[in-house]
């Protein structure tokens, strides 16, 4: 594969979306080939390479500023790692779907309890002994954090984690495959954990 002009990489890292699109168009096909043989036939009805690449491109736009090397080989390796990670997220989600958690509660509407459930799913720890305190604190903080998520990430979390819709219905509403929803939700959870990391002390204290 032909190398790209290093200046294009620099422009992309500095926020030039046109430069990044050019890079993705150039390297995306190679990344797609690299992951094409890694999707088990069990998941083919719910996931394909296009699903993986769509989320990979979204992640690239969100994290291009973290790319430290400015050469074609490094960019290709970076983009491949993103694709491998989102594929892993999809497989994990689909595997869990085969073994649904009986404790998962379906919520009829948004409310403090649904935010507490999301907080627990994210694994954010708290030393606050009172669930009632956490219930109100979590709702306030998570509402803000969820609202800051990129569009599709926010939608996946709101529909599945907060409204409790079945994954198939979430996929239908979003016009995405079930596998893609699992990827978007996993990426959203990662961003929420990062966002809540600096706010986790807010959950500490006495009842």
CSV table of C-alpha atoms in Angstrom, one decimal:
chain,number,residue,atom,x,y,z
A,1,UNK,CA,0.0,0.0,0.0
A,2,UNK,CA,1.3,3.4,-1.0
A,3,UNK,CA,2.4,5.7,1.9
A,4,UNK,CA,0.6,9.0,2.5
A,5,UNK,CA,2.1,12.4,2.7
A,6,UNK,CA,3.1,12.9,6.4
A,7,UNK,CA,1.7,16.4,6.3
A,8,UNK,CA,-1.8,14.9,5.7
A,9,UNK,CA,-1.4,12.9,8.9
A,10,UNK,CA,-0.4,16.1,10.7
A,11,UNK,CA,-3.4,18.0,9.4
A,12,UNK,CA,-5.7,15.2,10.5
A,13,UNK,CA,-4.3,15.1,14.0
A,14,UNK,CA,-4.7,18.9,14.2
A,15,UNK,CA,-8.4,18.5,13.4
A,16,UNK,CA,-8.7,18.7,9.6
A,17,UNK,CA,-11.7,16.4,9.0
A,18,UNK,CA,-11.1,16.4,5.2
A,19,UNK,CA,-7.6,15.1,5.7
A,20,UNK,CA,-8.8,12.4,8.0
A,21,UNK,CA,-11.5,11.3,5.6
A,22,UNK,CA,-8.8,11.0,2.9
A,23,UNK,CA,-6.8,8.8,5.2
A,24,UNK,CA,-9.7,6.6,6.1
A,25,UNK,CA,-10.6,6.2,2.4
A,26,UNK,CA,-7.0,5.3,1.6
A,27,UNK,CA,-6.5,2.8,4.5
A,28,UNK,CA,-10.0,1.6,5.3
A,29,UNK,CA,-10.0,-1.1,2.7
A,30,UNK,CA,-6.9,-2.7,4.1
A,31,UNK,CA,-8.3,-2.6,7.6
A,32,UNK,CA,-11.5,-4.2,6.4
A,33,UNK,CA,-9.6,-7.0,4.8
A,34,UNK,CA,-7.7,-7.6,8.0
A,35,UNK,CA,-10.8,-8.1,10.1
A,36,UNK,CA,-12.9,-9.9,7.5
A,37,UNK,CA,-11.8,-13.4,8.5
A,38,UNK,CA,-12.2,-12.7,12.2
A,39,UNK,CA,-16.0,-12.6,12.3
A,40,UNK,CA,-17.2,-16.0,13.4
A,41,UNK,CA,-20.1,-17.5,11.3
A,42,UNK,CA,-22.2,-17.6,14.5
A,43,UNK,CA,-22.4,-13.8,14.4
A,44,UNK,CA,-22.8,-13.2,10.7
A,45,UNK,CA,-26.5,-12.7,11.0
A,46,UNK,CA,-26.0,-9.8,13.5
A,47,UNK,CA,-22.6,-8.4,12.4
A,48,UNK,CA,-20.5,-7.8,9.3
A,49,UNK,CA,-17.4,-5.9,8.2
A,50,UNK,CA,-19.3,-2.7,7.3
A,51,UNK,CA,-20.7,-2.5,10.9
A,52,UNK,CA,-17.2,-2.8,12.3
A,53,UNK,CA,-15.8,-0.2,9.9
A,54,UNK,CA,-18.6,2.3,10.6
A,55,UNK,CA,-17.8,2.4,14.3
A,56,UNK,CA,-14.1,2.3,13.6
A,57,UNK,CA,-14.3,5.4,11.5
A,58,UNK,CA,-16.4,7.1,14.2
A,59,UNK,CA,-13.8,6.2,16.8
A,60,UNK,CA,-11.0,7.5,14.5
A,61,UNK,CA,-12.7,10.9,14.3
A,62,UNK,CA,-13.1,11.0,18.1
A,63,UNK,CA,-9.5,10.0,18.9
A,64,UNK,CA,-7.3,11.1,16.1
A,65,UNK,CA,-5.8,13.7,18.3
A,66,UNK,CA,-4.2,10.9,20.4
A,67,UNK,CA,-2.2,9.6,17.4
A,68,UNK,CA,1.4,10.3,18.2
A,69,UNK,CA,3.3,8.9,15.2
A,70,UNK,CA,3.0,10.7,11.9
A,71,UNK,CA,3.7,7.9,9.4
A,72,UNK,CA,1.5,5.7,7.3
A,73,UNK,CA,2.5,2.4,8.9
A,74,UNK,CA,1.6,3.8,12.4
A,75,UNK,CA,-1.7,5.2,11.2
A,76,UNK,CA,-2.6,1.8,9.6
A,77,UNK,CA,-1.7,0.0,12.8
A,78,UNK,CA,-3.7,2.4,14.9
A,79,UNK,CA,-6.8,2.1,12.7
A,80,UNK,CA,-6.5,-1.7,12.7
A,81,UNK,CA,-6.3,-1.8,16.5
A,82,UNK,CA,-9.5,0.3,16.7
A,83,UNK,CA,-11.2,-2.1,14.4
A,84,UNK,CA,-10.1,-5.1,16.4
A,85,UNK,CA,-11.3,-3.5,19.6
A,86,UNK,CA,-14.7,-2.6,18.3
A,87,UNK,CA,-15.1,-6.1,16.9
A,88,UNK,CA,-14.1,-7.5,20.2
A,89,UNK,CA,-16.8,-5.4,21.8
A,90,UNK,CA,-19.4,-6.7,19.4
A,91,UNK,CA,-18.5,-10.3,20.0
A,92,UNK,CA,-18.6,-9.8,23.8
A,93,UNK,CA,-22.0,-8.1,23.5
A,94,UNK,CA,-23.4,-10.8,21.3
A,95,UNK,CA,-22.1,-13.5,23.6
A,96,UNK,CA,-23.7,-12.0,26.6
A,97,UNK,CA,-26.9,-11.7,24.6
A,98,UNK,CA,-26.9,-15.5,24.4
A,99,UNK,CA,-26.8,-15.6,28.2
A,100,UNK,CA,-29.0,-12.7,29.3
A,101,UNK,CA,-28.7,-11.4,32.8
A,102,UNK,CA,-32.0,-12.3,34.6
A,103,UNK,CA,-31.3,-9.4,37.0
A,104,UNK,CA,-31.5,-6.9,34.2
A,105,UNK,CA,-34.6,-4.8,34.8
A,106,UNK,CA,-36.6,-3.2,32.0
A,107,UNK,CA,-37.5,0.4,32.8
A,108,UNK,CA,-40.6,1.9,31.4
A,109,UNK,CA,-39.1,5.4,31.3
A,110,UNK,CA,-36.1,7.4,32.3
A,111,UNK,CA,-35.7,7.8,36.0
A,112,UNK,CA,-33.2,7.8,38.9
A,113,UNK,CA,-33.2,4.0,39.2
A,114,UNK,CA,-32.3,3.6,35.6
A,115,UNK,CA,-29.3,5.8,36.1
A,116,UNK,CA,-28.3,3.8,39.2
A,117,UNK,CA,-28.5,0.7,37.1
A,118,UNK,CA,-26.2,2.3,34.4
A,119,UNK,CA,-23.8,3.4,37.1
A,120,UNK,CA,-23.5,-0.2,38.4
A,121,UNK,CA,-23.1,-1.5,34.9
A,122,UNK,CA,-20.2,0.9,34.4
A,123,UNK,CA,-18.6,-0.4,37.6
A,124,UNK,CA,-18.1,3.1,39.0
A,125,UNK,CA,-17.4,2.6,42.7
A,126,UNK,CA,-18.7,4.6,45.6
A,127,UNK,CA,-18.2,4.8,49.3
A,128,UNK,CA,-21.6,6.4,49.9
A,129,UNK,CA,-23.6,3.9,52.1
A,130,UNK,CA,-27.0,5.2,51.2
A,131,UNK,CA,-28.5,4.0,47.9
A,132,UNK,CA,-31.0,6.9,48.1
A,133,UNK,CA,-28.1,9.3,48.1
A,134,UNK,CA,-26.4,7.6,45.1
A,135,UNK,CA,-29.8,7.4,43.4
A,136,UNK,CA,-30.1,11.2,43.2
A,137,UNK,CA,-26.4,12.0,42.7
A,138,UNK,CA,-26.1,9.4,39.9
A,139,UNK,CA,-29.1,10.8,38.0
A,140,UNK,CA,-27.8,14.3,38.1
A,141,UNK,CA,-24.2,13.4,37.1
A,142,UNK,CA,-25.1,10.8,34.5
A,143,UNK,CA,-27.7,12.9,32.8
A,144,UNK,CA,-24.9,15.4,32.0
A,145,UNK,CA,-22.4,12.8,31.1
A,146,UNK,CA,-24.8,10.9,28.7
A,147,UNK,CA,-25.8,14.2,27.1
A,148,UNK,CA,-22.1,14.8,26.2
A,149,UNK,CA,-21.8,11.5,24.3
A,150,UNK,CA,-21.6,11.5,20.5
A,151,UNK,CA,-25.0,11.1,18.9
A,152,UNK,CA,-25.2,7.4,18.2
A,153,UNK,CA,-23.4,6.5,21.5
A,154,UNK,CA,-25.9,8.6,23.4
A,155,UNK,CA,-28.9,7.0,21.6
A,156,UNK,CA,-27.6,3.4,22.2
A,157,UNK,CA,-27.2,4.1,26.0
A,158,UNK,CA,-30.5,5.9,26.3
A,159,UNK,CA,-32.6,3.3,24.5
A,160,UNK,CA,-30.9,0.2,25.9
A,161,UNK,CA,-29.5,1.1,29.3
A,162,UNK,CA,-31.9,3.8,30.4
A,163,UNK,CA,-35.2,2.9,28.7
A,164,UNK,CA,-34.5,-0.9,28.9
A,165,UNK,CA,-35.5,-1.7,25.3
A,166,UNK,CA,-34.5,-5.1,23.8
A,167,UNK,CA,-31.4,-4.9,21.8
A,168,UNK,CA,-33.3,-5.9,18.6
A,169,UNK,CA,-35.6,-2.9,19.0
A,170,UNK,CA,-32.7,-0.5,19.7
A,171,UNK,CA,-31.1,-1.8,16.5
A,172,UNK,CA,-34.3,-1.3,14.5
A,173,UNK,CA,-34.8,2.3,15.9
A,174,UNK,CA,-31.3,3.2,15.1
A,175,UNK,CA,-31.2,1.6,11.7
A,176,UNK,CA,-28.2,-0.4,12.8
A,177,UNK,CA,-27.4,-4.1,13.1
A,178,UNK,CA,-27.5,-5.7,16.6
A,179,UNK,CA,-23.7,-6.1,16.5
A,180,UNK,CA,-23.2,-2.4,15.7
A,181,UNK,CA,-25.4,-1.4,18.7
A,182,UNK,CA,-23.2,-3.6,20.9
A,183,UNK,CA,-20.1,-1.8,19.6
A,184,UNK,CA,-21.6,1.7,20.0
A,185,UNK,CA,-22.8,0.9,23.6
A,186,UNK,CA,-19.4,-0.5,24.6
A,187,UNK,CA,-17.6,2.5,23.2
A,188,UNK,CA,-20.1,4.8,25.0
A,189,UNK,CA,-19.5,3.0,28.3
A,190,UNK,CA,-15.8,3.5,27.9
A,191,UNK,CA,-16.3,7.3,27.4
A,192,UNK,CA,-18.7,7.5,30.4
A,193,UNK,CA,-16.2,5.7,32.6
A,194,UNK,CA,-13.5,8.2,31.6
A,195,UNK,CA,-15.9,11.1,32.1
A,196,UNK,CA,-17.0,9.9,35.5
A,197,UNK,CA,-13.5,9.2,36.6
A,198,UNK,CA,-13.0,12.8,37.6
A,199,UNK,CA,-16.5,13.0,39.1
A,200,UNK,CA,-16.4,9.8,41.0
A,201,UNK,CA,-15.5,11.6,44.2
A,202,UNK,CA,-19.0,13.2,44.1
A,203,UNK,CA,-20.4,9.8,44.9
A,204,UNK,CA,-18.4,9.6,48.1
A,205,UNK,CA,-19.5,10.9,51.4
A,206,UNK,CA,-22.0,10.2,54.2
A,207,UNK,CA,-25.6,9.5,53.9
